[in-house]
XYZ file of C-alpha atoms in Angstrom:
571
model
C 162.378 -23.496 -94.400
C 159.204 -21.595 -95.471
C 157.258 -20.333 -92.424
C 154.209 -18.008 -93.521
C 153.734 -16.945 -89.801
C 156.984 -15.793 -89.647
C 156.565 -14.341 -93.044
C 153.825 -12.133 -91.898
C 155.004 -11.181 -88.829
C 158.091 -9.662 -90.415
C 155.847 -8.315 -93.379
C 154.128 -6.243 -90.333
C 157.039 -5.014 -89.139
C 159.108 -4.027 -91.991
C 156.200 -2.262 -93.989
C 154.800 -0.443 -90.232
C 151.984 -2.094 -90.651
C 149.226 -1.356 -87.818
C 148.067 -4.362 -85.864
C 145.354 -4.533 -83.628
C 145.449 -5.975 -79.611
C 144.273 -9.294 -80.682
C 146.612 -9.512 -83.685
C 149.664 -8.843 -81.526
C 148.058 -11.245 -78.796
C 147.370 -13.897 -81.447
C 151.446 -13.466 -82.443
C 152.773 -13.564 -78.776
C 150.539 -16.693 -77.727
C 152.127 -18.558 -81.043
C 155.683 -17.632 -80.036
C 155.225 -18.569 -76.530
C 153.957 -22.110 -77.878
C 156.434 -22.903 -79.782
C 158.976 -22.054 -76.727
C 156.455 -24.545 -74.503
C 156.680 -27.073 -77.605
C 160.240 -27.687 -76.575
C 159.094 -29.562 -73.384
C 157.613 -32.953 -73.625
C 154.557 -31.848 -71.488
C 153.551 -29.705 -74.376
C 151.506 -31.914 -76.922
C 151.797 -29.770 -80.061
C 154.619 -28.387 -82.216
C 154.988 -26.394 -84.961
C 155.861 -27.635 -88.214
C 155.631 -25.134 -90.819
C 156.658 -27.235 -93.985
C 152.976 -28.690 -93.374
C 151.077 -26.075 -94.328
C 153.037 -25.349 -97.853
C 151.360 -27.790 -99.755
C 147.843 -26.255 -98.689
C 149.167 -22.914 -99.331
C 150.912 -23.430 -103.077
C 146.968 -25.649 -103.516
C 144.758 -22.808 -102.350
C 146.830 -19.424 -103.881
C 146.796 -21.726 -107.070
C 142.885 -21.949 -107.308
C 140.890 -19.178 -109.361
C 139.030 -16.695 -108.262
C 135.505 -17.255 -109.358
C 134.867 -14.125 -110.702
C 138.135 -13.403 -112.490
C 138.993 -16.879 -112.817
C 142.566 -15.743 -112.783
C 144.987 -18.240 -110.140
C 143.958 -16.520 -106.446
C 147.429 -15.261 -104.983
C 147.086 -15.170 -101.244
C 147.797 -12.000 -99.261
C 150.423 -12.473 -96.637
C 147.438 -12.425 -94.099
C 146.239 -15.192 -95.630
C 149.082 -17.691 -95.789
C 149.425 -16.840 -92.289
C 146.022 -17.994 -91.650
C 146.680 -21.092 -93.701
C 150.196 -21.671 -92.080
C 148.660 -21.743 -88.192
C 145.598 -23.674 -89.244
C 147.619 -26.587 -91.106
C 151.747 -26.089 -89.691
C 150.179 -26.581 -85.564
C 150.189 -30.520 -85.702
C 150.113 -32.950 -82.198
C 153.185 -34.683 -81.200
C 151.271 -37.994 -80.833
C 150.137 -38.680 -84.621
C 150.933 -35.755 -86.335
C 147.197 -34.259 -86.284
C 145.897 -30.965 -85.789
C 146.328 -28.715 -82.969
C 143.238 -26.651 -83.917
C 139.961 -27.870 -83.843
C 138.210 -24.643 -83.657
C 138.967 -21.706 -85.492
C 137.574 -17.740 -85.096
C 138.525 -15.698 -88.389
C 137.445 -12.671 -88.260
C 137.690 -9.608 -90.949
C 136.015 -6.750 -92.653
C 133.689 -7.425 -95.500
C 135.756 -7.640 -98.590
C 139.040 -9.115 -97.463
C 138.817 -12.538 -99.068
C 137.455 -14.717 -96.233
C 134.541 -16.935 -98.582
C 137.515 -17.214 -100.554
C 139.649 -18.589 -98.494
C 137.531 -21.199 -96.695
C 136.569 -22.704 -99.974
C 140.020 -23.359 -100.600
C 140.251 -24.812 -97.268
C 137.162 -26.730 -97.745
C 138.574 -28.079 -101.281
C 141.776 -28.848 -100.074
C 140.403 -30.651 -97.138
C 137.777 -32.714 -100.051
C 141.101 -33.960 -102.358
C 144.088 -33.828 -99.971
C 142.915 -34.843 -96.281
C 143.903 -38.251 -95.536
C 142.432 -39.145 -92.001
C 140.287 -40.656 -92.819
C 141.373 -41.681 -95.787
C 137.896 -41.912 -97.565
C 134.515 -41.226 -96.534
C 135.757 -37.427 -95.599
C 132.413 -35.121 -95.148
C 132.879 -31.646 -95.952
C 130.646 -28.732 -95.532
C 129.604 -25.133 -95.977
C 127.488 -24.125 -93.171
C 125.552 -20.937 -92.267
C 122.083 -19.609 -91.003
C 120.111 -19.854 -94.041
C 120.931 -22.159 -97.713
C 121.901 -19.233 -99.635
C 124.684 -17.888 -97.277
C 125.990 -21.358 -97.140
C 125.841 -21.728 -100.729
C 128.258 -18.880 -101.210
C 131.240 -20.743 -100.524
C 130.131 -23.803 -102.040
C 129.614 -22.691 -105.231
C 132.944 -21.226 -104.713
C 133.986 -24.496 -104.615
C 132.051 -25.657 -107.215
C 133.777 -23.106 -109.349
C 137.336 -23.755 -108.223
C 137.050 -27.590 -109.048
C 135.590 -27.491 -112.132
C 138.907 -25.266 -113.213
C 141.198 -27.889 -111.627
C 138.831 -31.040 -113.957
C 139.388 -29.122 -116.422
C 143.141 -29.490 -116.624
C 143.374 -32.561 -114.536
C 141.927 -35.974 -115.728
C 142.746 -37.599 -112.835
C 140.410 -35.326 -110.558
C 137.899 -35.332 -113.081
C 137.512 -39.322 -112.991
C 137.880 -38.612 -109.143
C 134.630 -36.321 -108.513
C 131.616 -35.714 -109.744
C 129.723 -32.067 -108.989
C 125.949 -31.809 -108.475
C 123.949 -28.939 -108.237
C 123.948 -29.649 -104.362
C 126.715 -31.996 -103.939
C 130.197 -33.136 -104.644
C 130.954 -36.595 -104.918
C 134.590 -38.107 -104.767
C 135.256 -41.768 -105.693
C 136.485 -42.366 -102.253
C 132.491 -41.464 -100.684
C 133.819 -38.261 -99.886
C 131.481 -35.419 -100.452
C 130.672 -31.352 -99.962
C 127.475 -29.847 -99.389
C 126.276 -26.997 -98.084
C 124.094 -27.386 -94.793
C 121.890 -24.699 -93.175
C 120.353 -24.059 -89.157
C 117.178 -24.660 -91.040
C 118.213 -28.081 -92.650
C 116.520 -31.345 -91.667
C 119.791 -33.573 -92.112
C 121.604 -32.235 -89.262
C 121.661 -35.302 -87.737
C 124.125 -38.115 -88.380
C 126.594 -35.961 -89.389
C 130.550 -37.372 -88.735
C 132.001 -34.135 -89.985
C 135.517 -33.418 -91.037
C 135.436 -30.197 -92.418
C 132.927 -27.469 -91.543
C 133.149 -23.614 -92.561
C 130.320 -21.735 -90.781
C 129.805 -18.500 -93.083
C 128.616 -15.032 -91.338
C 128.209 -16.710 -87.712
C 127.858 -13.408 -86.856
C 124.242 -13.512 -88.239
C 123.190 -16.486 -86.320
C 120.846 -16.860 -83.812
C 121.222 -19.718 -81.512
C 124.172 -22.183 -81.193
C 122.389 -25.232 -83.273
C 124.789 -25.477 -86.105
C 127.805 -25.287 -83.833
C 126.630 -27.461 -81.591
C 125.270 -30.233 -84.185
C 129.371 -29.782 -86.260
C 131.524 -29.889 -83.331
C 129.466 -33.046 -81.648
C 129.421 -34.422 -84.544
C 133.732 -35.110 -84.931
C 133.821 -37.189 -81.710
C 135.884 -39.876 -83.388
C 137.902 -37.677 -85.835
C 141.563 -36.676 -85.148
C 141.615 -33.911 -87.531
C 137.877 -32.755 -87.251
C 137.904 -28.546 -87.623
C 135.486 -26.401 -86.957
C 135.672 -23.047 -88.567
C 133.554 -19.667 -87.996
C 134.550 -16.701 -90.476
C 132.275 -13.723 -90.328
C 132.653 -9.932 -90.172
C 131.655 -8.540 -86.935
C 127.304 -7.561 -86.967
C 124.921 -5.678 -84.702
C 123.410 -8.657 -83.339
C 125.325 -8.135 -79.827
C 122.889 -10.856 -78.560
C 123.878 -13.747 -80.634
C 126.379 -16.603 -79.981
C 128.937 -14.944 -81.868
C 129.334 -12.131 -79.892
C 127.660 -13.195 -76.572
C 130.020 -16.684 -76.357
C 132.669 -16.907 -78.977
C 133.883 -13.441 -79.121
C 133.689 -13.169 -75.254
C 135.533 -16.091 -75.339
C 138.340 -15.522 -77.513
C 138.735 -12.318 -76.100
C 139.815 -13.826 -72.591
C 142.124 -16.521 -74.498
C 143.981 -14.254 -76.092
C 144.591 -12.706 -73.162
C 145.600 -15.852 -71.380
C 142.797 -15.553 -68.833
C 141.042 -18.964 -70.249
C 142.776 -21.523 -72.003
C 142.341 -24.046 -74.676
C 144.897 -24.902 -76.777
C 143.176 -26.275 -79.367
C 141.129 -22.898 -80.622
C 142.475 -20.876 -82.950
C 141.038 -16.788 -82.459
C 142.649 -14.773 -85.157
C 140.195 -11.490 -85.243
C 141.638 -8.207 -87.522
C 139.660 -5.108 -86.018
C 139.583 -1.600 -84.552
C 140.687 -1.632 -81.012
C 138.690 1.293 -80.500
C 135.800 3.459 -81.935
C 137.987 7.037 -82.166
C 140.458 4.960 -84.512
C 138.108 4.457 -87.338
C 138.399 8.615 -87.828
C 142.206 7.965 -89.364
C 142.330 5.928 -92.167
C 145.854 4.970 -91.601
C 144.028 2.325 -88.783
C 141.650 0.538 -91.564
C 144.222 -1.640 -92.106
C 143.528 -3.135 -88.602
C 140.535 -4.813 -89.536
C 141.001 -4.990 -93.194
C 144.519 -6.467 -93.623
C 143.846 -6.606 -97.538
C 144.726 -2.565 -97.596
C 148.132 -3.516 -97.053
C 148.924 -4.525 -100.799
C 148.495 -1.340 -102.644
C 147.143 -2.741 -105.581
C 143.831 -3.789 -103.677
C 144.000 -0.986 -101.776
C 142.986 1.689 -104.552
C 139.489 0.380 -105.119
C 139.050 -0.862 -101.042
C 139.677 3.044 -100.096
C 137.450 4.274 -102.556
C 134.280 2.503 -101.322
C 135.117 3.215 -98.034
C 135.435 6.785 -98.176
C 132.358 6.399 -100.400
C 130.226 4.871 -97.735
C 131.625 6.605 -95.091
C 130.035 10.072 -96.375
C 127.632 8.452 -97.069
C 126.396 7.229 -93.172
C 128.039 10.263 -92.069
C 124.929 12.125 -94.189
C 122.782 9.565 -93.025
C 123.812 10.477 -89.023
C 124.146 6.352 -89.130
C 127.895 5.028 -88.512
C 126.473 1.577 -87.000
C 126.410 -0.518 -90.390
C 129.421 1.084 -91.860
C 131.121 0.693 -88.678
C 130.153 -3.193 -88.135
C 130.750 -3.843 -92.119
C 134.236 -2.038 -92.811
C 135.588 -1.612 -89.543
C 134.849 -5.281 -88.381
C 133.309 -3.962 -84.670
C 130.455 -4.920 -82.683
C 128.511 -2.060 -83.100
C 124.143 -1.907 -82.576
C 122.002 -0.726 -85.640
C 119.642 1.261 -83.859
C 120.042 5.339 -83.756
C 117.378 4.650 -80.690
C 119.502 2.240 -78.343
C 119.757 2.694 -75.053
C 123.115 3.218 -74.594
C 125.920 1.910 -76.999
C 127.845 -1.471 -76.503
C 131.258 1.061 -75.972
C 129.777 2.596 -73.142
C 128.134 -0.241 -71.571
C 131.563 -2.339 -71.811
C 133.296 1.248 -70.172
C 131.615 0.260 -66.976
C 132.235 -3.021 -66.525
C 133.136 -3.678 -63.032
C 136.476 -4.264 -62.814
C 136.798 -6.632 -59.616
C 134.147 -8.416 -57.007
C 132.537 -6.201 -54.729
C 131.634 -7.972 -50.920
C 128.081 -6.605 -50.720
C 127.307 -7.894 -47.273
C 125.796 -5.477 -45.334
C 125.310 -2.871 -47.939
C 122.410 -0.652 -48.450
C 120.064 -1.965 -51.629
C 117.586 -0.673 -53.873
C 115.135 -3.759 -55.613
C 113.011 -3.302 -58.458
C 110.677 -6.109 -60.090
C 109.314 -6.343 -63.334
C 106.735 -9.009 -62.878
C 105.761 -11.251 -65.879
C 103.188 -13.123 -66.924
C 102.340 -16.999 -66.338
C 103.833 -17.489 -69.129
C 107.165 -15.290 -69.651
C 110.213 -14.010 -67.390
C 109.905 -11.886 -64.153
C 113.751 -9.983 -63.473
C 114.866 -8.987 -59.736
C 117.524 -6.224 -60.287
C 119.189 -4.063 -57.517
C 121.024 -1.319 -56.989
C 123.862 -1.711 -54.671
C 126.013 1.622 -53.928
C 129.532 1.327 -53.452
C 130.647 3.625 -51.455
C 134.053 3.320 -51.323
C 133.882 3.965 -55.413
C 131.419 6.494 -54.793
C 129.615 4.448 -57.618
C 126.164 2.113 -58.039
C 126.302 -1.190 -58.779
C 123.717 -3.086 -60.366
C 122.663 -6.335 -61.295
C 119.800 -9.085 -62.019
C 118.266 -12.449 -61.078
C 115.270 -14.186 -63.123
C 112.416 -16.838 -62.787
C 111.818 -17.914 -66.353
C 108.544 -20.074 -67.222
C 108.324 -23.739 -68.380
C 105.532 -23.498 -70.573
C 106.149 -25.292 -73.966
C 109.373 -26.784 -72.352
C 112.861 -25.256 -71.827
C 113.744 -25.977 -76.098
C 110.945 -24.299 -77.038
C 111.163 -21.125 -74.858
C 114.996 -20.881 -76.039
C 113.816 -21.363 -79.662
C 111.241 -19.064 -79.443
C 113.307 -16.336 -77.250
C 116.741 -16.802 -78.723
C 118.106 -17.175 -75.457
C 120.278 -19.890 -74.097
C 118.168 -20.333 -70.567
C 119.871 -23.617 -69.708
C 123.355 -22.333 -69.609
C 121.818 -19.058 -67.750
C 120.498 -21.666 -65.653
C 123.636 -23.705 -64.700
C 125.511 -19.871 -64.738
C 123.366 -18.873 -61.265
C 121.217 -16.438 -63.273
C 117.962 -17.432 -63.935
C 115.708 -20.029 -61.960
C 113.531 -22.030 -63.928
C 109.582 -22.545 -62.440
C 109.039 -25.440 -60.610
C 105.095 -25.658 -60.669
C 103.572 -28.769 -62.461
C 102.287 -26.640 -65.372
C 105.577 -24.271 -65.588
C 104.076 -21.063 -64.168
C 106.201 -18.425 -62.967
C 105.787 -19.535 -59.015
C 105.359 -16.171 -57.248
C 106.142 -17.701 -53.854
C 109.406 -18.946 -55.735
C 110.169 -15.218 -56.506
C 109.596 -13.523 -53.307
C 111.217 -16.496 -51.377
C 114.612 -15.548 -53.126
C 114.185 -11.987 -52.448
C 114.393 -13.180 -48.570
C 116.888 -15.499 -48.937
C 118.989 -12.491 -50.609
C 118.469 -10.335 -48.318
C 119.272 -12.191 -45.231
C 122.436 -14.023 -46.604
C 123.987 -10.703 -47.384
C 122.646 -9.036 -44.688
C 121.557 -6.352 -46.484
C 119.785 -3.044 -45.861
C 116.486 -2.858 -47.507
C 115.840 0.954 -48.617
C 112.382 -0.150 -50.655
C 111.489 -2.975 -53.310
C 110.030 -0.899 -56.224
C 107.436 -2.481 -58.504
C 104.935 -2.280 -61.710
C 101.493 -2.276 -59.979
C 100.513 -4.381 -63.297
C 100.632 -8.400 -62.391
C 102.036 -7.606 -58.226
C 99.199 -7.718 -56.540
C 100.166 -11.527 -55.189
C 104.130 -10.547 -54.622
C 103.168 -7.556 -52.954
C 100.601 -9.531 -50.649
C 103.522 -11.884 -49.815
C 106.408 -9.365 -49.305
C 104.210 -6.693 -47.436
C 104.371 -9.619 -45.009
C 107.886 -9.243 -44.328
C 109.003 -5.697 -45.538
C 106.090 -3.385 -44.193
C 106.138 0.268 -45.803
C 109.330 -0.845 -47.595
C 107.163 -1.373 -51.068
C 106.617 1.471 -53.575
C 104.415 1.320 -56.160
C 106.216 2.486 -58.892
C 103.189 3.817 -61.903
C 104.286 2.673 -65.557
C 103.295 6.259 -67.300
C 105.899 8.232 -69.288
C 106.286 11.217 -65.884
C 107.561 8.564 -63.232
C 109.858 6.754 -65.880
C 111.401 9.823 -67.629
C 113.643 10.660 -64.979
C 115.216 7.392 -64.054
C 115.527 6.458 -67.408
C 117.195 9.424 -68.491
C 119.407 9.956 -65.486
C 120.558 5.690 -65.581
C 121.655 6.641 -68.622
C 124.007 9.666 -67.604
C 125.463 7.523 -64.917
C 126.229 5.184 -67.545
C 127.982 7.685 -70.099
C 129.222 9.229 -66.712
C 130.813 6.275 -65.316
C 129.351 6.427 -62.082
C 127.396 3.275 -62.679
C 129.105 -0.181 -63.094
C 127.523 -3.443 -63.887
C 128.732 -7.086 -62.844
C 128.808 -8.189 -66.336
C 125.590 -10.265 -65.916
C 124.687 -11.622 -69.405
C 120.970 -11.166 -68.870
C 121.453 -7.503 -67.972
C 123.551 -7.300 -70.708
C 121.245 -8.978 -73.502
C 118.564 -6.599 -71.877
C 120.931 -3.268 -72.140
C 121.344 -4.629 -76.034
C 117.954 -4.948 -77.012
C 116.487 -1.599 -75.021
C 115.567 1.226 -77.396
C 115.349 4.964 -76.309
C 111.575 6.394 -77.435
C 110.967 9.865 -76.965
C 107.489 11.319 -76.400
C 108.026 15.408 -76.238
C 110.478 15.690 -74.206
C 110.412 12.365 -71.713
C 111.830 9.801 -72.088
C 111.295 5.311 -71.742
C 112.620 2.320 -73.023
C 110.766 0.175 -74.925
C 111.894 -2.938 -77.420
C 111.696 -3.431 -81.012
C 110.255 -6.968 -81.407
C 108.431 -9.173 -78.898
C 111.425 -11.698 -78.039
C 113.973 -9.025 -77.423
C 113.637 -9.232 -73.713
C 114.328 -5.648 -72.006
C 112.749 -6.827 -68.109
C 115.776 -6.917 -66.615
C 115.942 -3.410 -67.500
C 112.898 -2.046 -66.521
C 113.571 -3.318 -63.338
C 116.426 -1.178 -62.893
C 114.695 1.698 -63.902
C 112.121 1.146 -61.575
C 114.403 0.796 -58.506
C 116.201 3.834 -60.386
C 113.722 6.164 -58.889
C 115.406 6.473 -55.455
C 118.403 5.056 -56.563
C 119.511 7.897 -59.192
C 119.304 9.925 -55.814
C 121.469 8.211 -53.671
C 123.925 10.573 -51.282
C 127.496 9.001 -51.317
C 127.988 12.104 -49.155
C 125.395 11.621 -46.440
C 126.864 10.333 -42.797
C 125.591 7.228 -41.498
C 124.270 7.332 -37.738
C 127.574 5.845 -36.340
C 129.632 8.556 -38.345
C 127.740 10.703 -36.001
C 127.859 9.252 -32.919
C 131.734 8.925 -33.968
C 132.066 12.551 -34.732
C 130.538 14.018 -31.437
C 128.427 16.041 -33.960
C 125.867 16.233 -31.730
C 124.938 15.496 -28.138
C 122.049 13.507 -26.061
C 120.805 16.431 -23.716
C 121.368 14.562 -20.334
């Protein structure tokens, strides 16, 4: 029996192939199913004769460009033969629901999906008519793309086929099928998102997208169907604060690794494991699995050297890096620090902080805007800080708006523990709201206040209010370029250092993302790019930074003394 899983997995293996992690992990979690689809508890099974018909329709379709028949790399009839040979037990649907593809530009993804999406138009029989297919992205003319794709691949097949061609009908915007089925392309931007029952929905370059509206609006929308799919292809992009990244790649990255589970997503993501591999060509193939037929691979090499020279002369690796290498990577020659380096210091278990020592800084907002709490906790037993954030987030305008406007998805930061939303009648940031959770922080954790370390800008009111309980533990902390150079620079050593860690807080992260490095001879401060790229979270680190970067793991405490007869009382 024809299996293109198995097909590829041997192709891999007999030609030495490089795979990366999540390749191999996406290989071992479909062998280990189909060992737990031998017991009844185990709803899906494998059956790989399903997914030959879509294969033999899809690598039959012409390329729109060549309009020569498309032959499918082994890559991709592996794609096709997990998305359609996973069925349920009960009724013979599909397993996946939810699909992450994931390759280099170049490798035949558009491609791919609109022979998926055509497939799905003609061949998909629950339901049996009224099927609603779409092309999905950010903006009209990414989602366009692969509909015109599809556009192009039917009006081959009508061509040649009378049947189809007294079956459909293509529009500039549309394809109707006699059954009410229909394709069209549908953007974040559209005002038909609602009432959608989809079937079928590619969402091209996710990577790009902003907020989780399309994704959202698709996947609610196939509530009552049995074979409803939802599928994101994209290369990897430096937005590091989007959905993509932030959620879905986050996400798959713990399923593949069998620390989350749902058995119903499908995470299949070619890349470079690591930065350092990208400098031996013999690892492109990791995140461009075309390079492995040789025939593609002349022409694929060449513009890849090409560019490569050409950012290396440029001192800019970040696009070519995101773009052929398929890897998270930021644009800016001015971030902070770099996503590698910030991921390096992930803690790597919970820390009890009770009693611990603690350094706060605030970055106060206005009315209107976010005010971040971050600390400084040292470990001592790592010999290491630890830091992380809490924020009070105005209603003004409403919680959609604000999320909108920001990009940021406050509600689930909310439900997360993260954030607190203001709860004064016209949505002010509540001081008394702020300073209140400072004391409750404190006191359940029994912590040891060294200072709470503020802008003067905006404080005057928290400072009134925590003067009251923390005498001469405030310090003012002056927001000019000679008080910030320091910490700034010397956070960022402990960073590249690893003598920093950070709980993995999403807002400190988003915050680490969108900081920029400016330099103003020879000091040093962050700053942002554009207005909604929030960075407080971050200056409030740097302000507590101050002391903090000081810290002595080496100094005793009083009771080491005492303990150590060090010294004497004089009696």
């Amino acid at each position: 029996m024809k299996d293109y899983v198995d097909d590829y997995y041997h192709f891999i293996k007999e030609n030495n192939i490089p795979i990366g992690k999540k390749i191999q992990q996406a290989f071992e979690r479909h062998y280990k199913d189909i060992e737990k689809s031998k017991d009844d508890s185990f709803p899906f099974i494998y059956k790989p004769e399903e997914s030959i018909k879509p294969v033999q329709f899809i690598g039959s379709m012409p390329d729109p460009k060549s309009l020569k028949a498309n032959e499918l790399a082994p890559f991709q009839k592996f794609i096709l033969g997990m998305l359609y040979g996973w069925r349920t037990k009960d009724g013979n649907h599909r397993r996946f629901r939810k699909a992450y593809i994931s390759v280099a530009r170049k490798n035949g993804k558009s491609l791919l999906v609109s022979g998926i999406c055509l497939y799905d138009l003609l061949f998909a029989r629950n339901p049996a008519a009224s099927r609603q297919i779409y092309s999905s992205a950010n903006k009209l003319d990414q989602a366009k793309i692969v509909f015109n794709m599809v556009k192009t691949q039917l009006n081959a097949i009508r061509n040649q086929s009378k049947a189809i061609k007294n079956f459909t009908k293509v529009n500039r915007y549309e394809i109707l099928c006699n059954d009410e089925s229909v394709m069209k392309p549908l953007a974040t931007d559209s005002s038909t998102l609602d009432g959608l029952d989809v079937l079928t929905a590619v969402i091209d370059e996710y990577a790009e997208a902003k907020d989780t509206t399309m994704i959202d609006v698709l996947q609610s929308s196939q509530a009552q169907q049995a074979d409803g799919l939802v599928v994101m292809i994209s290369t990897a992009s430096s937005n590091l604060n989007g959905p993509m990244y932030q959620e879905e790649y986050a996400f798959i990255s713990k399923l593949l690794k069998n620390e989350v589970k749902n058995d119903q997503y499908l995470a299949l993501c070619w890349e470079l494991d690591s930065l350092s591999e990208a400098d031996d060509e013999r690892n492109w193939v990791k995140a461009n699995p075309l390079l492995s037929n040789k025939e593609v691979a002349k022409n694929m090499l060449i513009h890849k050297r090409s560019t490569l020279e050409e950012a290396r002369g440029k001192v800019n690796l970040s696009n070519w890096l995101t773009k052929e290498m398929n890897m998270f990577v930021q644009s800016s020659k001015q971030s902070f620090i770099d996503k590698e380096s910030w991921d390096a210091i992930k803690a790597t278990k919970a820390y009890d902080i009770k009693g611990r020592k603690v350094y706060i800084g605030l970055d106060m907002a206005r009315t209107s805007d976010m005010t971040a709490v971050s600390w400084v906790i040292p470990i001592e037993e790592e010999k290491k800080l630890l830091m992380d954030t809490h924020a009070f987030v105005s209603t003004i305008g409403g919680i959609t708006y604000k999320t909108q406007q920001d990009k940021i998805p406050y509600k689930q930061y909310e439900e997360m523990g993260l954030i607190h939303f203001s709860t004064h009648p016209d949505g002010i940031i509540e001081v008394e709201q702020m300073t209140q959770w400072i004391q409750d922080f404190i006191a359940m954790n029994d912590l040891q206040l060294i200072s709470i370390y503020y802008d003067p800008a905006l404080a005057n009111r928290a400072v009134a209010e925590l003067s009251k309980v923390y005498p001469k533990k405030l310090v003012e902390i002056p927001q000019r370029i000679n008080y910030l150079s320091a910490p700034t620079k010397n956070l960022r050593d402990l960073i590249l250092r690893k003598e920093i860690m950070h709980n993995n807080n999403p807002l400190l992260t988003r915050a680490a993302y969108n900081a920029e490095l400016r330099e103003y001879n020879d000091a040093y401060a962050i700053d942002k790019s554009i207005n909604r790229n929030k960075i407080d979270a971050m200056d409030a680190i740097i302000n507590c930074m101050v002391d903090a970067q000081y810290h002595d793991f080496e100094a005793p405490s009083l009771q080491d003394l005492i303990d150590s007869d060090s010294f004497g009382f004089g009696f």
